[in-house]
């Protein structure tokens, strides 16, 4: 195995590379379910490896998140490109939005990696640099079709995806984001017609507020010093 272009690092031995991939797979699964508050110890246990093995490959959690982030971006880019391939510009835009929101709604680690206080802005810039050109083409097609309002910019779309997908964090309802995306889609249309039917909520007003309170309490527990 050759060393990576532009680096002086020697190639990893076969067993070391296997461990690296095992760590990345475990981290992806742990972060998806538990968020970026999960520790390297949690990831080592999930991978069935010693903590020292994890530290030999990744000196800290941010380094591990960075290694995962390119794969996360690839997934979002693929969803955007699929929308661009749709012959109906408006349907392609809606499909891209829905898939991007779904990916983020079911991947807590991705959301937190994007929104984290330290690396969040840098990672958001990475996403935008790759997705904005494709999204620009999606938006231009929908505007030419006359379906999309003229003042929408490419950067608006991934921001909408991020906001809508974050509903999952606050409510614990993995499909509730679909209701709020539907509301926003009506607002994106150049000539809104009759309001789109909204997906039903899984709980009433009281249940909604309880879910918000539970989310705040959970976040406080996770951020408390250990």
XYZ file of C-alpha atoms in Angstrom:
226
model
C 0.000 0.000 0.000
C 1.462 3.353 -1.004
C 1.632 6.332 1.305
C -0.930 9.082 0.796
C 0.019 11.787 -1.748
C 1.405 14.913 -0.112
C 2.239 13.223 3.216
C 5.395 11.743 4.698
C 3.536 9.076 6.626
C 4.630 5.501 5.886
C 1.938 3.085 4.716
C 0.135 1.215 7.461
C 0.759 -2.495 7.900
C -2.144 -4.684 6.833
C -3.242 -5.352 10.426
C -2.918 -1.681 11.365
C -5.036 -0.647 8.394
C -7.641 -3.266 9.305
C -7.790 -1.845 12.827
C -8.124 1.681 11.468
C -11.097 0.694 9.337
C -12.610 -1.187 12.255
C -12.310 1.921 14.430
C -13.886 4.124 11.763
C -16.811 1.731 11.334
C -17.373 1.563 15.076
C -17.117 5.344 15.443
C -19.643 5.889 12.664
C -22.143 3.611 14.420
C -21.536 5.018 17.899
C -21.675 8.670 16.824
C -24.810 8.036 14.754
C -26.694 6.704 17.774
C -25.130 8.564 20.703
C -23.699 11.738 19.211
C -20.210 13.174 19.439
C -20.272 13.150 23.247
C -19.357 9.453 22.990
C -15.765 8.875 24.070
C -12.872 7.064 22.434
C -13.311 4.456 25.157
C -16.895 3.904 23.985
C -15.674 3.490 20.426
C -12.873 1.112 21.414
C -15.361 -1.059 23.295
C -17.769 -1.079 20.340
C -14.926 -2.041 18.000
C -13.697 -4.774 20.339
C -10.254 -3.169 20.518
C -8.097 -1.801 23.301
C -8.099 1.930 23.924
C -4.370 2.062 23.196
C -5.018 0.725 19.688
C -7.474 3.553 19.058
C -5.001 6.165 20.292
C -2.281 4.775 18.035
C -4.485 5.543 15.030
C -6.190 8.734 16.279
C -4.653 11.006 18.887
C -8.005 12.540 19.898
C -11.709 12.521 19.068
C -11.551 15.528 16.736
C -8.986 13.745 14.578
C -11.315 10.754 14.372
C -14.300 12.979 13.496
C -12.289 14.630 10.737
C -11.445 11.223 9.288
C -15.154 10.343 9.231
C -16.358 13.658 7.920
C -15.320 13.167 4.295
C -17.509 10.063 4.141
C -20.378 12.021 5.688
C -20.024 14.734 3.041
C -19.919 12.104 0.279
C -23.321 10.842 1.422
C -24.855 14.336 1.313
C -23.297 15.076 -2.082
C -24.697 11.839 -3.528
C -28.214 12.810 -2.387
C -27.839 16.220 -4.044
C -26.543 14.726 -7.295
C -29.475 12.315 -7.394
C -31.846 15.287 -7.292
C -29.971 16.935 -10.153
C -30.449 13.805 -12.271
C -34.247 14.040 -11.919
C -35.821 15.280 -15.204
C -38.381 17.332 -13.236
C -36.458 20.273 -11.681
C -38.897 20.935 -8.822
C -39.252 17.259 -7.957
C -35.469 16.899 -8.061
C -35.029 19.802 -5.654
C -37.654 18.412 -3.276
C -36.102 14.929 -3.426
C -32.661 16.335 -2.658
C -34.022 18.294 0.312
C -35.908 15.295 1.672
C -32.940 12.947 1.419
C -30.555 15.468 2.961
C -32.925 16.023 5.878
C -33.439 12.291 6.331
C -29.704 11.608 6.408
C -29.180 14.261 9.068
C -32.295 13.388 11.066
C -31.111 9.807 11.549
C -27.434 10.661 12.084
C -26.950 12.500 15.356
C -23.170 12.433 14.950
C -23.347 14.219 11.596
C -25.555 16.967 12.990
C -23.303 17.520 15.982
C -20.147 17.449 13.864
C -21.637 20.214 11.721
C -22.858 22.311 14.660
C -20.006 21.794 17.125
C -18.652 25.014 18.603
C -15.013 24.395 17.676
C -14.916 22.595 14.331
C -18.512 23.282 13.266
C -17.842 26.365 11.087
C -14.900 24.658 9.367
C -16.936 21.548 8.639
C -19.916 23.598 7.432
C -17.540 25.341 5.013
C -16.367 21.933 3.760
C -19.937 20.851 3.093
C -20.860 24.094 1.354
C -17.760 24.070 -0.857
C -18.741 20.672 -2.265
C -22.518 20.942 -2.325
C -23.006 24.579 -3.388
C -22.029 24.077 -7.083
C -24.421 21.123 -7.444
C -27.139 22.883 -5.498
C -26.655 25.955 -7.682
C -27.516 23.882 -10.739
C -30.552 22.373 -8.983
C -31.815 25.824 -8.031
C -31.190 27.318 -11.478
C -33.250 24.545 -13.115
C -36.141 25.002 -10.692
C -36.128 28.766 -11.264
C -36.117 28.307 -15.043
C -39.080 25.981 -14.631
C -40.869 28.783 -12.788
C -41.397 26.597 -9.714
C -38.889 28.138 -7.277
C -38.966 31.679 -5.924
C -36.309 33.901 -7.479
C -34.561 35.013 -4.270
C -33.434 31.552 -3.117
C -29.640 31.093 -3.008
C -27.720 27.775 -3.067
C -26.570 28.217 0.544
C -30.218 28.330 1.708
C -30.851 24.676 0.932
C -28.259 22.912 3.158
C -29.140 25.378 5.930
C -32.809 24.386 5.622
C -31.809 20.715 5.755
C -29.778 21.280 8.889
C -32.522 23.248 10.648
C -35.278 20.807 9.782
C -33.277 17.707 10.666
C -32.466 19.211 14.082
C -36.148 18.757 15.006
C -35.232 15.155 15.808
C -32.825 16.289 18.530
C -35.435 18.346 20.307
C -38.403 16.001 20.089
C -37.016 12.476 19.815
C -39.491 11.902 16.951
C -37.438 10.674 13.963
C -40.066 11.526 11.329
C -41.407 14.832 12.663
C -39.003 16.816 10.447
C -41.204 15.876 7.465
C -43.982 18.102 8.793
C -41.747 21.174 8.977
C -40.070 20.524 5.660
C -43.532 20.449 4.069
C -44.241 23.904 5.529
C -40.955 25.249 4.183
C -41.481 23.740 0.740
C -44.706 25.717 0.396
C -42.696 28.831 1.186
C -40.080 27.983 -1.450
C -42.552 27.875 -4.318
C -42.610 30.832 -6.709
C -46.413 30.764 -6.808
C -47.757 28.989 -3.728
C -51.104 27.351 -4.316
C -53.263 25.553 -1.796
C -51.299 24.598 1.348
C -49.794 21.119 1.266
C -51.326 18.598 3.695
C -49.110 18.220 6.750
C -48.028 14.876 8.209
C -49.678 14.207 11.543
C -47.816 14.762 14.806
C -47.224 11.703 16.947
C -48.257 13.649 20.063
C -50.324 16.668 21.058
C -49.176 20.037 22.377
C -48.472 18.687 25.865
C -46.482 15.769 24.491
C -44.517 18.131 22.282
C -43.521 20.332 25.207
C -42.606 17.288 27.288
C -40.342 16.108 24.481
C -38.639 19.512 24.347
C -38.114 19.472 28.122
C -36.681 15.948 27.966
C -34.305 17.033 25.198
C -33.028 19.989 27.216
C -32.499 17.813 30.294
C -30.685 15.161 28.248
C -28.417 17.764 26.682
C -27.606 19.215 30.114
C -26.693 15.749 31.446
C -24.461 15.022 28.470
C -22.618 18.327 28.804
C -22.152 18.056 32.580
C -18.566 17.374 33.737
C -17.861 13.719 34.371
